[in-house]
Amino acid sequence: MARHRDHKTEREPEEVVSLDPLLNYRPLGKPGPVTTLTPQLGAQLCRRIAAGDTLRDAAAAVGTTDSVVQGWRTRGAEAIERGAEDVYTAFVMEYEAAAAHFRRVLQASAMENIGNRAFNDKFVRWRLATSDPKNFTLPRTAGPTSSDGGAFELVTPEEAQKTLADRLARFLDNEAKKAMPAPAEAEE
């Protein structure tokens, strides 16, 4: 809260919130991202996903990148399809369970507050949509048409040619009228 330099208070008011971004920050001290999946690393990452971190934030917190984690997930999904069991398949299963856990928490909070007018569910809906777009977003329409206020109207080539010919004829008529000299006024 901003105050004049001569303002002296005995204590800070209770409504002041302290936001110190460096409070729990610990530098990783690593030269690059971790690229080898270990059970411990997978468990740390999945715990952060279950707590609500995005994939990018969770990956950065454990010392890797989201693209590396996506590679692990792809490798694990392919191994599951082959029927194999390894650290990657275990990671995929744990990751999906962690993400489902967080979505359940969001859904439960929405259901608990369904009658609460003060509860703003926009964040919950947005977070569900970003965490699982296949199940929590509306499908996109095929494209704009004249009925839904789109900028373009779909027409056949014949209709377009006819409309163009009509407009050209009107334009040429207007230009011809402009080019003709104005009729002389009769002198009285």
GROMACS .gro file of N, CA and C in nm, residues 51-166:
model
  348
   51ALA      N    1  -0.172  -3.148  -0.812
   51ALA     CA    2  -0.193  -3.027  -0.733
   51ALA      C    3  -0.247  -2.913  -0.818
   52GLY      N    4  -0.248  -2.929  -0.951
   52GLY     CA    5  -0.307  -2.828  -1.036
   52GLY      C    6  -0.210  -2.752  -1.124
   53ASP      N    7  -0.083  -2.786  -1.121
   53ASP     CA    8   0.012  -2.719  -1.210
   53ASP      C    9  -0.017  -2.756  -1.355
   54THR      N   10   0.012  -2.664  -1.444
   54THR     CA   11   0.004  -2.698  -1.586
   54THR      C   12   0.124  -2.785  -1.619
   55LEU      N   13   0.118  -2.851  -1.733
   55LEU     CA   14   0.228  -2.939  -1.773
   55LEU      C   15   0.359  -2.861  -1.780
   56ARG      N   16   0.354  -2.742  -1.837
   56ARG     CA   17   0.475  -2.662  -1.851
   56ARG      C   18   0.534  -2.625  -1.716
   57ASP      N   19   0.449  -2.581  -1.623
   57ASP     CA   20   0.497  -2.542  -1.490
   57ASP      C   21   0.548  -2.661  -1.411
   58ALA      N   22   0.476  -2.772  -1.418
   58ALA     CA   23   0.519  -2.892  -1.346
   58ALA      C   24   0.652  -2.942  -1.399
   59ALA      N   25   0.669  -2.941  -1.531
   59ALA     CA   26   0.795  -2.985  -1.590
   59ALA      C   27   0.910  -2.895  -1.547
   60ALA      N   28   0.888  -2.765  -1.551
   60ALA     CA   29   0.994  -2.672  -1.510
   60ALA      C   30   1.031  -2.692  -1.363
   61ALA      N   31   0.932  -2.720  -1.280
   61ALA     CA   32   0.958  -2.737  -1.136
   61ALA      C   33   1.045  -2.859  -1.107
   62VAL      N   34   1.036  -2.962  -1.191
   62VAL     CA   35   1.117  -3.082  -1.167
   62VAL      C   36   1.243  -3.085  -1.252
   63GLY      N   37   1.265  -2.979  -1.331
   63GLY     CA   38   1.392  -2.967  -1.402
   63GLY      C   39   1.393  -3.019  -1.544
   64THR      N   40   1.278  -3.020  -1.609
   64THR     CA   41   1.273  -3.064  -1.748
   64THR      C   42   1.183  -2.969  -1.826
   65THR      N   43   1.145  -3.006  -1.947
   65THR     CA   44   1.059  -2.921  -2.028
   65THR      C   45   0.931  -2.996  -2.064
   66ASP      N   46   0.830  -2.920  -2.105
   66ASP     CA   47   0.704  -2.983  -2.141
   66ASP      C   48   0.718  -3.071  -2.265
   67SER      N   49   0.806  -3.035  -2.358
   67SER     CA   50   0.823  -3.119  -2.477
   67SER      C   51   0.889  -3.252  -2.443
   68VAL      N   52   0.981  -3.253  -2.346
   68VAL     CA   53   1.041  -3.378  -2.301
   68VAL      C   54   0.935  -3.466  -2.236
   69VAL      N   55   0.850  -3.407  -2.153
   69VAL     CA   56   0.743  -3.483  -2.087
   69VAL      C   57   0.645  -3.538  -2.190
   70GLN      N   58   0.612  -3.458  -2.292
   70GLN     CA   59   0.524  -3.507  -2.397
   70GLN      C   60   0.587  -3.626  -2.468
   71GLY      N   61   0.717  -3.622  -2.488
   71GLY     CA   62   0.788  -3.736  -2.547
   71GLY      C   63   0.776  -3.860  -2.460
   72TRP      N   64   0.789  -3.843  -2.329
   72TRP     CA   65   0.773  -3.957  -2.238
   72TRP      C   66   0.632  -4.013  -2.246
   73ARG      N   67   0.534  -3.924  -2.253
   73ARG     CA   68   0.395  -3.969  -2.262
   73ARG      C   69   0.369  -4.043  -2.392
   74THR      N   70   0.423  -3.992  -2.502
   74THR     CA   71   0.406  -4.059  -2.631
   74THR      C   72   0.472  -4.196  -2.629
   75ARG      N   73   0.592  -4.202  -2.576
   75ARG     CA   74   0.665  -4.330  -2.568
   75ARG      C   75   0.588  -4.429  -2.481
   76GLY      N   76   0.531  -4.381  -2.371
   76GLY     CA   77   0.453  -4.468  -2.284
   76GLY      C   78   0.324  -4.515  -2.348
   77ALA      N   79   0.255  -4.426  -2.421
   77ALA     CA   80   0.131  -4.464  -2.489
   77ALA      C   81   0.158  -4.568  -2.596
   78GLU      N   82   0.269  -4.552  -2.669
   78GLU     CA   83   0.305  -4.652  -2.770
   78GLU      C   84   0.338  -4.786  -2.705
   79ALA      N   85   0.405  -4.783  -2.591
   79ALA     CA   86   0.438  -4.906  -2.520
   79ALA      C   87   0.312  -4.974  -2.468
   80ILE      N   88   0.214  -4.896  -2.423
   80ILE     CA   89   0.087  -4.953  -2.376
   80ILE      C   90   0.016  -5.022  -2.491
   81GLU      N   91   0.017  -4.961  -2.610
   81GLU     CA   92  -0.047  -5.022  -2.726
   81GLU      C   93   0.019  -5.154  -2.764
   82ARG      N   94   0.150  -5.162  -2.744
   82ARG     CA   95   0.222  -5.288  -2.773
   82ARG      C   96   0.203  -5.391  -2.663
   83GLY      N   97   0.151  -5.349  -2.549
   83GLY     CA   98   0.132  -5.440  -2.437
   83GLY      C   99   0.254  -5.450  -2.347
   84ALA      N  100   0.347  -5.358  -2.359
   84ALA     CA  101   0.469  -5.360  -2.277
   84ALA      C  102   0.444  -5.291  -2.144
   85GLU      N  103   0.529  -5.321  -2.048
   85GLU     CA  104   0.525  -5.255  -1.918
   85GLU      C  105   0.665  -5.207  -1.885
   86ASP      N  106   0.679  -5.077  -1.866
   86ASP     CA  107   0.808  -5.020  -1.828
   86ASP      C  108   0.784  -4.890  -1.753
   87VAL      N  109   0.890  -4.813  -1.730
   87VAL     CA  110   0.878  -4.690  -1.654
   87VAL      C  111   0.790  -4.589  -1.729
   88TYR      N  112   0.789  -4.593  -1.861
   88TYR     CA  113   0.710  -4.500  -1.940
   88TYR      C  114   0.561  -4.533  -1.932
   89THR      N  115   0.526  -4.660  -1.935
   89THR     CA  116   0.385  -4.696  -1.923
   89THR      C  117   0.333  -4.662  -1.783
   90ALA      N  118   0.416  -4.687  -1.683
   90ALA     CA  119   0.376  -4.651  -1.546
   90ALA      C  120   0.358  -4.500  -1.534
   91PHE      N  121   0.446  -4.425  -1.599
   91PHE     CA  122   0.435  -4.279  -1.595
   91PHE      C  123   0.306  -4.232  -1.661
   92VAL      N  124   0.272  -4.288  -1.776
   92VAL     CA  125   0.150  -4.247  -1.846
   92VAL      C  126   0.028  -4.274  -1.758
   93MET      N  127   0.023  -4.390  -1.697
   93MET     CA  128  -0.091  -4.424  -1.611
   93MET      C  129  -0.099  -4.330  -1.492
   94GLU      N  130   0.015  -4.302  -1.430
   94GLU     CA  131   0.018  -4.214  -1.314
   94GLU      C  132  -0.017  -4.070  -1.353
   95TYR      N  133   0.034  -4.026  -1.468
   95TYR     CA  134   0.005  -3.891  -1.516
   95TYR      C  135  -0.145  -3.874  -1.541
   96GLU      N  136  -0.206  -3.969  -1.609
   96GLU     CA  137  -0.350  -3.961  -1.637
   96GLU      C  138  -0.431  -3.962  -1.508
   97ALA      N  139  -0.389  -4.043  -1.411
   97ALA     CA  140  -0.459  -4.047  -1.282
   97ALA      C  141  -0.445  -3.913  -1.208
   98ALA      N  142  -0.327  -3.853  -1.214
   98ALA     CA  143  -0.304  -3.725  -1.148
   98ALA      C  144  -0.389  -3.615  -1.212
   99ALA      N  145  -0.393  -3.612  -1.346
   99ALA     CA  146  -0.474  -3.511  -1.416
   99ALA      C  147  -0.622  -3.532  -1.386
  100ALA      N  148  -0.666  -3.658  -1.381
  100ALA     CA  149  -0.806  -3.688  -1.349
  100ALA      C  150  -0.839  -3.645  -1.207
  101HIS      N  151  -0.745  -3.664  -1.115
  101HIS     CA  152  -0.766  -3.622  -0.977
  101HIS      C  153  -0.791  -3.472  -0.971
  102PHE      N  154  -0.708  -3.394  -1.039
  102PHE     CA  155  -0.725  -3.249  -1.036
  102PHE      C  156  -0.858  -3.208  -1.099
  103ARG      N  157  -0.897  -3.272  -1.208
  103ARG     CA  158  -1.025  -3.240  -1.270
  103ARG      C  159  -1.141  -3.274  -1.176
  104ARG      N  160  -1.128  -3.384  -1.103
  104ARG     CA  161  -1.233  -3.420  -1.004
  104ARG      C  162  -1.244  -3.313  -0.896
  105VAL      N  163  -1.131  -3.261  -0.851
  105VAL     CA  164  -1.132  -3.155  -0.749
  105VAL      C  165  -1.203  -3.031  -0.803
  106LEU      N  166  -1.173  -2.995  -0.928
  106LEU     CA  167  -1.240  -2.879  -0.988
  106LEU      C  168  -1.389  -2.903  -1.001
  107GLN      N  169  -1.427  -3.020  -1.047
  107GLN     CA  170  -1.570  -3.052  -1.062
  107GLN      C  171  -1.640  -3.051  -0.927
  108ALA      N  172  -1.574  -3.105  -0.826
  108ALA     CA  173  -1.635  -3.106  -0.692
  108ALA      C  174  -1.655  -2.965  -0.639
  109SER      N  175  -1.557  -2.876  -0.663
  109SER     CA  176  -1.573  -2.739  -0.615
  109SER      C  177  -1.688  -2.670  -0.689
  110ALA      N  178  -1.703  -2.699  -0.816
  110ALA     CA  179  -1.815  -2.640  -0.891
  110ALA      C  180  -1.948  -2.693  -0.839
  111MET      N  181  -1.954  -2.822  -0.811
  111MET     CA  182  -2.079  -2.882  -0.762
  111MET      C  183  -2.113  -2.832  -0.622
  112GLU      N  184  -2.013  -2.817  -0.536
  112GLU     CA  185  -2.037  -2.767  -0.401
  112GLU      C  186  -2.090  -2.624  -0.401
  113ASN      N  187  -2.051  -2.547  -0.500
  113ASN     CA  188  -2.087  -2.406  -0.505
  113ASN      C  189  -2.193  -2.377  -0.611
  114ILE      N  190  -2.265  -2.476  -0.652
  114ILE     CA  191  -2.361  -2.458  -0.761
  114ILE      C  192  -2.470  -2.357  -0.726
  115GLY      N  193  -2.507  -2.347  -0.601
  115GLY     CA  194  -2.609  -2.251  -0.560
  115GLY      C  195  -2.553  -2.123  -0.503
  116ASN      N  196  -2.423  -2.112  -0.497
  116ASN     CA  197  -2.357  -1.996  -0.438
  116ASN      C  198  -2.343  -1.887  -0.544
  117ARG      N  199  -2.418  -1.780  -0.530
  117ARG     CA  200  -2.414  -1.672  -0.629
  117ARG      C  201  -2.282  -1.596  -0.628
  118ALA      N  202  -2.212  -1.598  -0.517
  118ALA     CA  203  -2.084  -1.527  -0.508
  118ALA      C  204  -1.971  -1.604  -0.574
  119PHE      N  205  -1.992  -1.732  -0.601
  119PHE     CA  206  -1.887  -1.816  -0.660
  119PHE      C  207  -1.878  -1.790  -0.810
  120ASN      N  208  -1.761  -1.754  -0.857
  120ASN     CA  209  -1.739  -1.731  -0.999
  120ASN      C  210  -1.672  -1.856  -1.057
  121ASP      N  211  -1.744  -1.927  -1.140
  121ASP     CA  212  -1.692  -2.054  -1.191
  121ASP      C  213  -1.614  -2.040  -1.322
  122LYS      N  214  -1.583  -1.919  -1.364
  122LYS     CA  215  -1.512  -1.901  -1.491
  122LYS      C  216  -1.375  -1.967  -1.488
  123PHE      N  217  -1.302  -1.953  -1.377
  123PHE     CA  218  -1.171  -2.016  -1.369
  123PHE      C  219  -1.184  -2.167  -1.375
  124VAL      N  220  -1.281  -2.222  -1.305
  124VAL     CA  221  -1.300  -2.368  -1.304
  124VAL      C  222  -1.330  -2.417  -1.445
  125ARG      N  223  -1.421  -2.349  -1.515
  125ARG     CA  224  -1.454  -2.391  -1.652
  125ARG      C  225  -1.333  -2.376  -1.745
  126TRP      N  226  -1.258  -2.267  -1.731
  126TRP     CA  227  -1.140  -2.246  -1.814
  126TRP      C  228  -1.035  -2.354  -1.786
  127ARG      N  229  -1.013  -2.382  -1.658
  127ARG     CA  230  -0.908  -2.480  -1.623
  127ARG      C  231  -0.946  -2.620  -1.669
  128LEU      N  232  -1.075  -2.655  -1.658
  128LEU     CA  233  -1.120  -2.784  -1.710
  128LEU      C  234  -1.101  -2.790  -1.862
  129ALA      N  235  -1.132  -2.680  -1.929
  129ALA     CA  236  -1.119  -2.677  -2.075
  129ALA      C  237  -0.973  -2.686  -2.118
  130THR      N  238  -0.883  -2.627  -2.043
  130THR     CA  239  -0.742  -2.635  -2.081
  130THR      C  240  -0.680  -2.768  -2.042
  131SER      N  241  -0.730  -2.831  -1.937
  131SER     CA  242  -0.672  -2.958  -1.895
  131SER      C  243  -0.725  -3.076  -1.975
  132ASP      N  244  -0.848  -3.065  -2.027
  132ASP     CA  245  -0.906  -3.175  -2.105
  132ASP      C  246  -1.002  -3.117  -2.209
  133PRO      N  247  -0.947  -3.057  -2.316
  133PRO     CA  248  -1.033  -2.989  -2.413
  133PRO      C  249  -1.132  -3.082  -2.484
  134LYS      N  250  -1.097  -3.208  -2.497
  134LYS     CA  251  -1.186  -3.301  -2.567
  134LYS      C  252  -1.319  -3.317  -2.493
  135ASN      N  253  -1.315  -3.313  -2.362
  135ASN     CA  254  -1.435  -3.337  -2.282
  135ASN      C  255  -1.498  -3.211  -2.224
  136PHE      N  256  -1.427  -3.099  -2.222
  136PHE     CA  257  -1.480  -2.981  -2.155
  136PHE      C  258  -1.487  -2.857  -2.242
  137THR      N  259  -1.488  -2.874  -2.374
  137THR     CA  260  -1.509  -2.760  -2.464
  137THR      C  261  -1.617  -2.795  -2.564
  138LEU      N  262  -1.679  -2.693  -2.620
  138LEU     CA  263  -1.780  -2.715  -2.721
  138LEU      C  264  -1.711  -2.736  -2.856
  139PRO      N  265  -1.765  -2.824  -2.939
  139PRO     CA  266  -1.702  -2.844  -3.070
  139PRO      C  267  -1.718  -2.720  -3.156
  140ARG      N  268  -1.618  -2.696  -3.238
  140ARG     CA  269  -1.623  -2.581  -3.328
  140ARG      C  270  -1.719  -2.609  -3.442
  141THR      N  271  -1.781  -2.504  -3.492
  141THR     CA  272  -1.873  -2.519  -3.604
  141THR      C  273  -1.792  -2.527  -3.733
  142ALA      N  274  -1.860  -2.568  -3.841
  142ALA     CA  275  -1.792  -2.587  -3.969
  142ALA      C  276  -1.736  -2.457  -4.024
  143GLY      N  277  -1.798  -2.348  -3.996
  143GLY     CA  278  -1.750  -2.219  -4.046
  143GLY      C  279  -1.864  -2.119  -4.048
  144PRO      N  280  -1.831  -1.993  -4.067
  144PRO     CA  281  -1.936  -1.891  -4.066
  144PRO      C  282  -2.023  -1.900  -4.191
  145THR      N  283  -2.151  -1.875  -4.171
  145THR     CA  284  -2.245  -1.864  -4.282
  145THR      C  285  -2.321  -1.733  -4.264
  146SER      N  286  -2.400  -1.699  -4.362
  146SER     CA  287  -2.472  -1.571  -4.353
  146SER      C  288  -2.570  -1.569  -4.237
  147SER      N  289  -2.621  -1.684  -4.197
  147SER     CA  290  -2.720  -1.687  -4.089
  147SER      C  291  -2.659  -1.660  -3.952
  148ASP      N  292  -2.529  -1.692  -3.934
  148ASP     CA  293  -2.470  -1.669  -3.803
  148ASP      C  294  -2.386  -1.542  -3.796
  149GLY      N  295  -2.405  -1.453  -3.892
  149GLY     CA  296  -2.339  -1.323  -3.886
  149GLY      C  297  -2.194  -1.326  -3.929
  150GLY      N  298  -2.150  -1.428  -4.002
  150GLY     CA  299  -2.013  -1.434  -4.047
  150GLY      C  300  -1.984  -1.328  -4.152
  151ALA      N  301  -1.859  -1.308  -4.181
  151ALA     CA  302  -1.818  -1.205  -4.275
  151ALA      C  303  -1.841  -1.248  -4.420
  152PHE      N  304  -1.846  -1.378  -4.445
  152PHE     CA  305  -1.858  -1.429  -4.580
  152PHE      C  306  -1.984  -1.512  -4.595
  153GLU      N  307  -2.037  -1.510  -4.716
  153GLU     CA  308  -2.155  -1.589  -4.747
  153GLU      C  309  -2.116  -1.693  -4.851
  154LEU      N  310  -2.151  -1.816  -4.829
  154LEU     CA  311  -2.117  -1.921  -4.925
  154LEU      C  312  -2.218  -1.920  -5.039
  155VAL      N  313  -2.169  -1.906  -5.164
  155VAL     CA  314  -2.255  -1.903  -5.282
  155VAL      C  315  -2.194  -1.994  -5.389
  156THR      N  316  -2.275  -2.031  -5.487
  156THR     CA  317  -2.225  -2.112  -5.599
  156THR      C  318  -2.154  -2.019  -5.697
  157PRO      N  319  -2.069  -2.074  -5.782
  157PRO     CA  320  -2.002  -1.989  -5.881
  157PRO      C  321  -2.099  -1.918  -5.974
  158GLU      N  322  -2.210  -1.983  -6.008
  158GLU     CA  323  -2.309  -1.920  -6.096
  158GLU      C  324  -2.374  -1.799  -6.028
  159GLU      N  325  -2.407  -1.813  -5.899
  159GLU     CA  326  -2.466  -1.702  -5.825
  159GLU      C  327  -2.367  -1.586  -5.815
  160ALA      N  328  -2.241  -1.618  -5.792
  160ALA     CA  329  -2.139  -1.515  -5.782
  160ALA      C  330  -2.122  -1.442  -5.914
  161GLN      N  331  -2.122  -1.517  -6.025
  161GLN     CA  332  -2.108  -1.455  -6.157
  161GLN      C  333  -2.226  -1.364  -6.188
  162LYS      N  334  -2.348  -1.408  -6.155
  162LYS     CA  335  -2.469  -1.327  -6.180
  162LYS      C  336  -2.465  -1.199  -6.096
  163THR      N  337  -2.428  -1.211  -5.970
  163THR     CA  338  -2.420  -1.094  -5.882
  163THR      C  339  -2.315  -0.996  -5.933
  164LEU      N  340  -2.202  -1.048  -5.976
  164LEU     CA  341  -2.096  -0.963  -6.029
  164LEU      C  342  -2.142  -0.891  -6.155
  165ALA      N  343  -2.210  -0.962  -6.244
  165ALA     CA  344  -2.260  -0.900  -6.368
  165ALA      C  345  -2.361  -0.791  -6.337
  166ASP      N  346  -2.452  -0.815  -6.241
  166ASP     CA  347  -2.551  -0.714  -6.202
  166ASP      C  348  -2.483  -0.589  -6.146
   0.00000   0.00000   0.00000
